Coordinates of C-alpha atoms and ligand atoms in Angstrom, one line a residue:
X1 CA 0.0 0.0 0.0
X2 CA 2.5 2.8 0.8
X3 CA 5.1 3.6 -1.9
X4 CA 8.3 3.1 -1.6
X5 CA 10.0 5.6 0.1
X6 CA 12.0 8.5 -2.0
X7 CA 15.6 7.9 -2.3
X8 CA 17.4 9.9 0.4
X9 CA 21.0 9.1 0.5
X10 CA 22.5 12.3 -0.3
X11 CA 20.3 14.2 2.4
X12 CA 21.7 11.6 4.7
X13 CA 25.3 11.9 4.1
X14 CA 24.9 15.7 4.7
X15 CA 23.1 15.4 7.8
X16 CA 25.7 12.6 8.9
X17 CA 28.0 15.3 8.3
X18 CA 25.7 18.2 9.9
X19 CA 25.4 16.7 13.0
X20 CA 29.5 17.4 13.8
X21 CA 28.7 20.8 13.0
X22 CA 25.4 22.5 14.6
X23 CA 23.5 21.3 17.8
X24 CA 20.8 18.5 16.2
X25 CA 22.7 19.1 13.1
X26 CA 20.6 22.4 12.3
X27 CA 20.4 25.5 12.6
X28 CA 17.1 25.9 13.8
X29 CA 15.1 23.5 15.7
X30 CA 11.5 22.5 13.9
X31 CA 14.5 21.7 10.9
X32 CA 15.8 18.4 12.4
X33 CA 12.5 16.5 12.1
X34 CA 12.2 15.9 15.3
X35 CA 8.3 16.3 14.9
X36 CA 7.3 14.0 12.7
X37 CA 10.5 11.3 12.7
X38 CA 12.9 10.8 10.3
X39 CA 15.7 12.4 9.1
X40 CA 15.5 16.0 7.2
X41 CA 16.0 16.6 4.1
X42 CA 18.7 18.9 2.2
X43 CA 17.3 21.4 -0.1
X44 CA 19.3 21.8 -3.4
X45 CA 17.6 25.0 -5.2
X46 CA 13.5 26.1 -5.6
X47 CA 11.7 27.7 -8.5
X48 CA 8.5 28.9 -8.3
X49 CA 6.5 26.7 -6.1
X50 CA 8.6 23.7 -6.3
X51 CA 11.8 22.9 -4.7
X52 CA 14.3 20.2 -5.2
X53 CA 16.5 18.2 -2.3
X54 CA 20.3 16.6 -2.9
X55 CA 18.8 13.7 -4.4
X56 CA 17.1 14.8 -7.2
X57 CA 13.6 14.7 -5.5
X58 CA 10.7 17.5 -6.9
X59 CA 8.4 18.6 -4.4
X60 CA 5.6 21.3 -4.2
X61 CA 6.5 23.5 -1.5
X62 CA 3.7 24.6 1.1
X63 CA 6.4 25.6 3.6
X64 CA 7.9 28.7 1.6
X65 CA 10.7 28.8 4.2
X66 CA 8.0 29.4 7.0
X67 CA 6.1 32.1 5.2
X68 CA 8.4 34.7 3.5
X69 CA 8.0 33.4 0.1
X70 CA 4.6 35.0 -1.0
X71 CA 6.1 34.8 -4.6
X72 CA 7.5 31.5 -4.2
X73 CA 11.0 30.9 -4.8
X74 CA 12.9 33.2 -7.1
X75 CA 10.9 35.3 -8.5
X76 CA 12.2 37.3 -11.5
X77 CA 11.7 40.6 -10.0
X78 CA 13.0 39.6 -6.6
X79 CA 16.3 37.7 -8.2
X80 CA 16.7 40.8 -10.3
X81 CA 16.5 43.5 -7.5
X82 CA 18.9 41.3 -5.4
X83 CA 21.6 40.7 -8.3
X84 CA 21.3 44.8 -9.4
X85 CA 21.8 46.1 -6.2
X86 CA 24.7 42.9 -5.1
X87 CA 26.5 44.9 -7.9
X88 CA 27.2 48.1 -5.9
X89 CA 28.3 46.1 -3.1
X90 CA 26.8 43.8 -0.2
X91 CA 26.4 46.4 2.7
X92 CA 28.4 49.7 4.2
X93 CA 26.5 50.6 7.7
X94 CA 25.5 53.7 6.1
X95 CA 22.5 55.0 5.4
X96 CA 21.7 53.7 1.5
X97 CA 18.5 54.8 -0.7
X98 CA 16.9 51.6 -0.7
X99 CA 16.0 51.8 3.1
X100 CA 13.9 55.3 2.1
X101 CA 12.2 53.5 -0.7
X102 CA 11.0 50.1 1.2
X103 CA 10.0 52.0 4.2
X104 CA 7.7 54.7 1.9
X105 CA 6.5 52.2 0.5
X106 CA 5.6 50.8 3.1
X107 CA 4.4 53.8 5.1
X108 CA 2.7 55.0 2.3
X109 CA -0.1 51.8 2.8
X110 CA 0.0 51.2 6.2
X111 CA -1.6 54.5 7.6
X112 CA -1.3 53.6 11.2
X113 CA 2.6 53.9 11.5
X114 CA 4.3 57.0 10.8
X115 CA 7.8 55.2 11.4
X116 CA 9.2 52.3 11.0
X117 CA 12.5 50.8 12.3
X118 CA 14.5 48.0 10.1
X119 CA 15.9 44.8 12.1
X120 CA 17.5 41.6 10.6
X121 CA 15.0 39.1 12.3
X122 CA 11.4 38.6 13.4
X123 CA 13.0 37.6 17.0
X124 CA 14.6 41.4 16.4
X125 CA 11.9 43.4 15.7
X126 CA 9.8 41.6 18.7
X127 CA 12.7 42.5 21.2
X128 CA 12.2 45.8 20.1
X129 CA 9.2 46.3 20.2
X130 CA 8.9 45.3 24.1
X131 CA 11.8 47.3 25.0
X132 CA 10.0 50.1 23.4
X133 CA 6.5 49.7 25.4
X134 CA 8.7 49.3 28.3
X135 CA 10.5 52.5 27.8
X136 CA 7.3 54.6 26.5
X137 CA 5.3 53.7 29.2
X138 CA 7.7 53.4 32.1
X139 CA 6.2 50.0 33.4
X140 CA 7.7 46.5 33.3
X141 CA 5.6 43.8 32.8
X142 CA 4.2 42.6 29.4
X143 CA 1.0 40.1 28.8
X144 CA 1.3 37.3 26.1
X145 CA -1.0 34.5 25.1
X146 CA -0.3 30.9 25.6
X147 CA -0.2 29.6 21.7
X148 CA 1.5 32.9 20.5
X149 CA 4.7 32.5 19.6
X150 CA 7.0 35.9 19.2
X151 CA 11.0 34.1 18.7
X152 CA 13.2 33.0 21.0
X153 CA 13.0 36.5 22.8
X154 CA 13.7 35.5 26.8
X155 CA 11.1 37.3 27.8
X156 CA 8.2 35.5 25.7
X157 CA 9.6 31.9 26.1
X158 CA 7.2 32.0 28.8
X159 CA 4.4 29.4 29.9
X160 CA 1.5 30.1 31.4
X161 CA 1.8 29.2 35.5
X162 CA -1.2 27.7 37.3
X163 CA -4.1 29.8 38.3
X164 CA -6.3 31.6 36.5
X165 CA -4.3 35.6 35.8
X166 CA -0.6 33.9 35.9
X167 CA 2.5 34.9 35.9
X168 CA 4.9 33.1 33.3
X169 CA 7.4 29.8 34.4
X170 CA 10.1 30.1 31.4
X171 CA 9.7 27.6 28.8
X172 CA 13.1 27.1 28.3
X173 CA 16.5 27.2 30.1
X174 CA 18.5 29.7 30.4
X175 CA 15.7 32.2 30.8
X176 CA 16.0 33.1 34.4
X177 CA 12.2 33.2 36.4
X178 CA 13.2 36.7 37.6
X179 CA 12.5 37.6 33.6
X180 CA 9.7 35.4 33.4
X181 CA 7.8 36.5 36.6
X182 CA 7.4 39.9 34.0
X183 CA 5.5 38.7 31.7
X184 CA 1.8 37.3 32.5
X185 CA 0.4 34.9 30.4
X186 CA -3.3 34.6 29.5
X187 CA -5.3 32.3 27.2
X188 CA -6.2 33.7 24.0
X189 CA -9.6 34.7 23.0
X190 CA -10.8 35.1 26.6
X191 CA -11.7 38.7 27.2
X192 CA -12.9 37.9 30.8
X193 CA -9.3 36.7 31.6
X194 CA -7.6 39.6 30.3
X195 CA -9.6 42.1 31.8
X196 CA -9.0 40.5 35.3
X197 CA -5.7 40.6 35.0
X198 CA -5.9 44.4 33.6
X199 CA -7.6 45.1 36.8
X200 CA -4.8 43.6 38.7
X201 CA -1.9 44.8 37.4
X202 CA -2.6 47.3 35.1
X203 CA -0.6 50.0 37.3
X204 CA 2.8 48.2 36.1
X205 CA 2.0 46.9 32.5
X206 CA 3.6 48.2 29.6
X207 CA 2.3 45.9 26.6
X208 CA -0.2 43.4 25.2
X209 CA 1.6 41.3 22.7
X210 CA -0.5 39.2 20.3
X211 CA -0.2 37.0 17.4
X212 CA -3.7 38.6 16.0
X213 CA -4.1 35.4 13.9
X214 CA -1.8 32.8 15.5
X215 CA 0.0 30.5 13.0
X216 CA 2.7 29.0 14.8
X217 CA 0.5 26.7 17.4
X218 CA -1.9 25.5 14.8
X219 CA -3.9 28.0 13.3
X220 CA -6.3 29.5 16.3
X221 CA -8.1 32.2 14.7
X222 CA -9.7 34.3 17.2
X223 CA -12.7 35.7 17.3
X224 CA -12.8 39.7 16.1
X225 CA -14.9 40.5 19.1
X226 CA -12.2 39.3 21.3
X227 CA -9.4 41.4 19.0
X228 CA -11.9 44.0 19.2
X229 CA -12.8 44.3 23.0
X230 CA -8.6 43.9 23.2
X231 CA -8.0 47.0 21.9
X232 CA -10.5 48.8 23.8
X233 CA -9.3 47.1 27.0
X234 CA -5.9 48.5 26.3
X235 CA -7.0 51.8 25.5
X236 CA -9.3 52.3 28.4
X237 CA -5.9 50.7 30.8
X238 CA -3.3 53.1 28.7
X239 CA -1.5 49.7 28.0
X240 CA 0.2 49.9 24.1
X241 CA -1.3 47.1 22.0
X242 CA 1.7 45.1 20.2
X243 CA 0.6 43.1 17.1
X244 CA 2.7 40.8 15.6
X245 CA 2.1 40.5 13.0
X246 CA 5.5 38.6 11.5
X247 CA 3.7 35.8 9.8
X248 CA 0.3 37.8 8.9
X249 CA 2.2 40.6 8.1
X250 CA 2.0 41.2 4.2
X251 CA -0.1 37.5 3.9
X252 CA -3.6 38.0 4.6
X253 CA -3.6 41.4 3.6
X254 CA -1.0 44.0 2.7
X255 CA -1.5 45.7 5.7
X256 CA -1.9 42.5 7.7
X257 CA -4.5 41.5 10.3
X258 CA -4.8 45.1 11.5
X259 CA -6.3 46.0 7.9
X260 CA -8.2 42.4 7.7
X261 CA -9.8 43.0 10.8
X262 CA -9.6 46.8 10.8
X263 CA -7.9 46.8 14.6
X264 CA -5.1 49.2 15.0
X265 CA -2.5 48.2 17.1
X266 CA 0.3 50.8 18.8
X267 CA 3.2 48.8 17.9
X268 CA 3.6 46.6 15.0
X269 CA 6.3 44.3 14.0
X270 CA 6.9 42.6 10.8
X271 CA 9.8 40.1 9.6
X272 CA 9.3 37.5 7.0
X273 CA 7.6 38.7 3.6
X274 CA 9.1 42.3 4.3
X275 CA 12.4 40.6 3.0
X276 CA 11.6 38.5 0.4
X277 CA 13.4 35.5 1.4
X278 CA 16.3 37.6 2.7
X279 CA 16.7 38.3 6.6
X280 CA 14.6 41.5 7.5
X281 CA 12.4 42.4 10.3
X282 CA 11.0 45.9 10.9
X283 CA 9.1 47.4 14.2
X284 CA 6.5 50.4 13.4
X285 CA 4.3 52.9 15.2
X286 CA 3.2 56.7 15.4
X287 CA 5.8 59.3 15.6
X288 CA 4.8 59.9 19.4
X289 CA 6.2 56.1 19.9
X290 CA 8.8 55.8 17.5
X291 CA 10.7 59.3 18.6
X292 CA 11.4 57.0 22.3
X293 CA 13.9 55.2 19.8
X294 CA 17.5 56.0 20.1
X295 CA 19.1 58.1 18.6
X296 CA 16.2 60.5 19.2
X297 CA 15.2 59.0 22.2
X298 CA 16.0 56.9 25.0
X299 CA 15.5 53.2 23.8
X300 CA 18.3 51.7 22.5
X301 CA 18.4 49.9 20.1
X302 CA 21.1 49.2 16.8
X303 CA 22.1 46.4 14.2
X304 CA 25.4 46.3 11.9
X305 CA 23.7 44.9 9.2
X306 CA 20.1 46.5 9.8
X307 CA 18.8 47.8 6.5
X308 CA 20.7 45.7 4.1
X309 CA 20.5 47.1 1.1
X310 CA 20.7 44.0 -0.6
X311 CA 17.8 43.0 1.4
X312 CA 15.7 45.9 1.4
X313 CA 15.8 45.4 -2.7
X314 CA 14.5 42.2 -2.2
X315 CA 11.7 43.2 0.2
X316 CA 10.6 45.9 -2.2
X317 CA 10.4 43.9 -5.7
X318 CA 8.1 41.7 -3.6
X319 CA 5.9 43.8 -1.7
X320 CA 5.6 46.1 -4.7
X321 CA 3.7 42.5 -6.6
X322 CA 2.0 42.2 -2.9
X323 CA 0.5 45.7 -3.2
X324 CA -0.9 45.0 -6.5
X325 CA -5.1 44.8 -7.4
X326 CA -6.6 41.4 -6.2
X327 CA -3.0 39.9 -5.7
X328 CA -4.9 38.8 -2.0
X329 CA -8.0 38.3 -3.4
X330 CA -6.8 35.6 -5.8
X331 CA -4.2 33.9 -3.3
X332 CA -7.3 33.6 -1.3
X333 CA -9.7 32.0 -3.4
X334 CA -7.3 29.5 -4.5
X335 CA -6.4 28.6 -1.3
X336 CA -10.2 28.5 -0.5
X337 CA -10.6 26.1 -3.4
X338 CA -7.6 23.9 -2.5
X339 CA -8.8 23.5 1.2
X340 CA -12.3 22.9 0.0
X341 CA -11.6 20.0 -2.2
X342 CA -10.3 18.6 1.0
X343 CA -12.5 19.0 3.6
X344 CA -15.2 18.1 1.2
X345 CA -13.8 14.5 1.2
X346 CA -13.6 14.5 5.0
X347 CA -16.9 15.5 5.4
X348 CA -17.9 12.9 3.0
X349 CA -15.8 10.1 4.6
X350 CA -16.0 11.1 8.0
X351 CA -12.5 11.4 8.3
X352 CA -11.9 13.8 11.8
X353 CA -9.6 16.3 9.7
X354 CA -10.6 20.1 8.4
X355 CA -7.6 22.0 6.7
X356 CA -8.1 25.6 8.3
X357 CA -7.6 28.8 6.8
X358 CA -7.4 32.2 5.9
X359 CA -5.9 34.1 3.5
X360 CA -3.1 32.0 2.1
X361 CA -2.2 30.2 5.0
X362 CA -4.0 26.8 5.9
X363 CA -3.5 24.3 9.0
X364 CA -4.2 20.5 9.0
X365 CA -6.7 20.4 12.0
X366 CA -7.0 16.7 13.3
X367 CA -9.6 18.2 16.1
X368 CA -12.7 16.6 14.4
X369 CA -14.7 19.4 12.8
X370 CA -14.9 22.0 15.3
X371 CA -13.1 25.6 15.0
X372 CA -10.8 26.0 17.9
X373 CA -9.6 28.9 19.4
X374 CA -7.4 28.0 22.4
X375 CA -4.2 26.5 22.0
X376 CA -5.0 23.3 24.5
X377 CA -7.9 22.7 22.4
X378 CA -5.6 21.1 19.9
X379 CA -5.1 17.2 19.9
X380 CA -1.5 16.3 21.0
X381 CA -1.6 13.4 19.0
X382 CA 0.1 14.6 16.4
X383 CA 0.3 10.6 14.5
X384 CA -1.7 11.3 12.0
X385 CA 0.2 14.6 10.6
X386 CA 3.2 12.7 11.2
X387 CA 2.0 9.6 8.9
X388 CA 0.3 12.0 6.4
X389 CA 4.1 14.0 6.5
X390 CA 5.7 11.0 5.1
X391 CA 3.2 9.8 2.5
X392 CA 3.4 13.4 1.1
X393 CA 7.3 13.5 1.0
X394 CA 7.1 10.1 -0.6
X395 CA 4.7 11.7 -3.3
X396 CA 6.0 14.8 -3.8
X397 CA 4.8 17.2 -1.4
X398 CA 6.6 19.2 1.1
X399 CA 4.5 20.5 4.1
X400 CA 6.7 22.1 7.2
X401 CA 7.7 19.2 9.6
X402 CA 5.7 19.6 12.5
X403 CA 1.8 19.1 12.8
X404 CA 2.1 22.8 14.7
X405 CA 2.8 24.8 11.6
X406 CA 1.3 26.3 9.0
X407 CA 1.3 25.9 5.4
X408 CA 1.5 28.4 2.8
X409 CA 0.6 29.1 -0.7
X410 CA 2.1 31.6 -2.7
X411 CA 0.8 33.7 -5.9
X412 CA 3.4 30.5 -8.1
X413 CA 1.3 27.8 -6.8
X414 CA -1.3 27.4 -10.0
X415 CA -4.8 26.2 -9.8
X416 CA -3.5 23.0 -11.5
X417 CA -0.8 22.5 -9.0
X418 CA -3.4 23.3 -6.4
X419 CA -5.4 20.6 -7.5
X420 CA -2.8 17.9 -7.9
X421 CA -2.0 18.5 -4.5
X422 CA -5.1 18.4 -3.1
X423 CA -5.6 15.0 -5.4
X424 CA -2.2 13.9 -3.2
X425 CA -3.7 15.2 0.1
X426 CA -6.5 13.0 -0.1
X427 CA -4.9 9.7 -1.9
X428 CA -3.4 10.1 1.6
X429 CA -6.1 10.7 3.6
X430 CA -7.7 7.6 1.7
X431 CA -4.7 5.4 3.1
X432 CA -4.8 6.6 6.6
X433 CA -8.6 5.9 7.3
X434 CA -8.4 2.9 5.7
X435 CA -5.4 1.7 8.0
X436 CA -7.0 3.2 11.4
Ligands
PLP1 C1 8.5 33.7 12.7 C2 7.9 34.6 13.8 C3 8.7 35.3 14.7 C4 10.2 35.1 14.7 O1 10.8 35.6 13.5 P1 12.3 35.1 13.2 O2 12.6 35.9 12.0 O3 12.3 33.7 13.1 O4 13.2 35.6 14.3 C5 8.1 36.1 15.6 N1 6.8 36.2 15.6 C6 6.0 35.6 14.8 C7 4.5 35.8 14.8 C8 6.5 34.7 13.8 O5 5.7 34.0 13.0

């Protein structure tokens, strides 16, 4: 019944080899496979919406290197941009033209930020941003949500403790609990929670930070009451309002959540799709904000390589395609269609699975048919993404390894490669029910 498995003995070697090199033998964790077993694979080179590994092997990409690659992988006008502007040299630490022409461009749309600061990483920009409420507001501690991931940022690899209005227990070592007792930890999409804990300890916090559609514990979209009530919670506590918006940034809309759902945070940050596959992150808010930043203000904050002209090009030919007519509308309805396909056979077959979605991101949901909203609503048993992982690299398809993240589809993937991945999606499905 199962194919035979793709030939793998270049990826191998190199991982062989890797593992002398980097803890786990990558350079980032989720990388290694850990998730759904097995041994990652190498990547040789993508095009479009299709990348290759070290043996040979073609897949259809719906990981997009976690979400930057809107446009898929190298894109004319992004390959172009970056080669052009490599030509004048790689980077000087000195103010360059390109920096002025990404950030108009992207002030110019996004009407709730006057300015904008560039970073090198999501992680960046998020550290930023919190040192930034901190320092505007003169208070310490920040609020997350539990199922909001923000990087590896000590202060926000923070669980929730027990109790109802907790304060954090680091979620990792090395994070001391005198920086995790600053940060209180609250379960998303429960407005009675938060506002009990405003009522608490609103005298010493400085921020709300929120994932406004969360895509990196499963895909927990939250009701826009709850967003909404949020931002009047924080306006009526003078607390600043911190979307991150990293991964929805540029994806569901040009302007993110905050134009999707027509919320205005204080403080935005971005990473991801602002670089077009190159390493950029950016932190934005209104001039009364932004003017705390060093060097006009107090908050420090600096980076050698921030602004990369090499990567600002890169961020600009994209986003310039992103702010094009219907670009979102038609990434959306083929994503729409692709999901349907799918969850039409599950509803069909009875098979406990619903891919979520919005905009161009989607989630494989193994939570039986019910929206969820909370991140322990999702079912740790994780087998069937895991099986489902492995039939799809053995056919050609390459989904993020972990049952936690998101997939994407970028303006490359046709309707016709759509289709014959959905056609893949459910040959597999079709396996798995029949071997329950
Ligand atoms: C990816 C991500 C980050 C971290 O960005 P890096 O570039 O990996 O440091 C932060 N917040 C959100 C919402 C993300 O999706």
């Amino acid at each position: 019944m199962f194919q035979e498995g793709i030939k793998r003995t270049n990826s191998n070697e190199l991982y062989e080899e890797s593992k002398n090199y980097f803890p786990g033998g990558v350079n980032s964790p989720v990388r290694a496979f850990k998730s759904v077993g097995g041994t990652p694979l190498f990547i040789k080179k993508g095009d479009g919406p299709y990348i290759w590994d070290e043996d040979g092997n073609k897949f259809i990409d719906f990981c997009c290197s976690w979400g930057p690659l809107i446009l898929g992988h190298n894109d004319t006008n992004v390959f172009n941009s970056i080669v052009e502007t490599l030509q004048n040299g790689a980077s000087f630490g000195a103010p360059t033209r390109k920096e002025n022409e990404l950030a108009s461009f992207i002030l110019e749309r996004i009407p709730f930020i006057d300015k904008l600061r560039f970073v090198s990483s999501g992680t960046e920009a998020v550290m930023s941003a919190i040192r930034l409420a901190r320092g505007y507001t003169g208070k310490n501690k920040i609020v997350k949500f539990d199922g909001c991931y923000h990087g590896h940022v000590d202060a926000l690899l923070v669980n929730a403790g027990s109790g109802l209005v907790t304060f954090g227990t680091s979620s990792s070592a090395g994070v001391p609990d005198s920086f995790a007792k600053e940060t209180l930890v609250l379960p998303l999409n429960d407005i009675h929670a938060l506002r009990s804990c405003f009522e608490n300890y609103s005298h010493d916090i400085s921020c709300v930070i929120i994932e406004p559609i969360p895509a990196n514990n499963g895909l927990l979209l939250q009701d826009k009451s709850f967003l909404t009530e949020l931002r009047a919670l924080c306006s009526e506590f003078k607390i600043l309002l911190i979307f991150d918006e990293v991964i929805s940034g540029f994806r569901v809309a040009f302007g993110g959540a905050a134009e999707l759902y027509g919320i205005t945070p204080d403080i935005v940050t971005y990473g991801k799709i602002i670089g077009g596959g190159l390493p950029v992150g950016a932190y934005g808010a209104k001039k009364e904000i932004m003017q705390f930043v060093s060097p006009d203000g107090p908050v420090y904050q600096a980076g050698t390589l921030s602004g990369n002209p090499v990567a600002m090009a890169a961020g600009l030919a994209q986003l310039k395609r992103c702010a094009e007519d219907n670009f979102y509308q038609e990434l959306e309805s083929k994503t729409r269609s692709f999901t349907s396909k799918i969850n039409s056979f599950c509803l069909e077959n009875d098979v406990p699975l619903e891919l979520i979605s919005i905009g161009s991101i989607f989630w494989f949901s193994f939570n039986g048919k019910k929206r969820i909203t909370v991140s322990n609503q999702i079912n740790p048993d994780m087998s069937s993404f895991n099986k489902m992982h492995h039939f799809l690299l053995n056919n050609g398809i390459y989904l993020g390894p972990s049952g936690y993240e998101v997939g994407f589809v970028s303006d490359k993937h046709s309707e016709l490669i759509l289709n014959t991945a959905a056609e893949k999606i459910i040959a597999g499905i079709r396996v798995f029910s029949e071997h329950k």
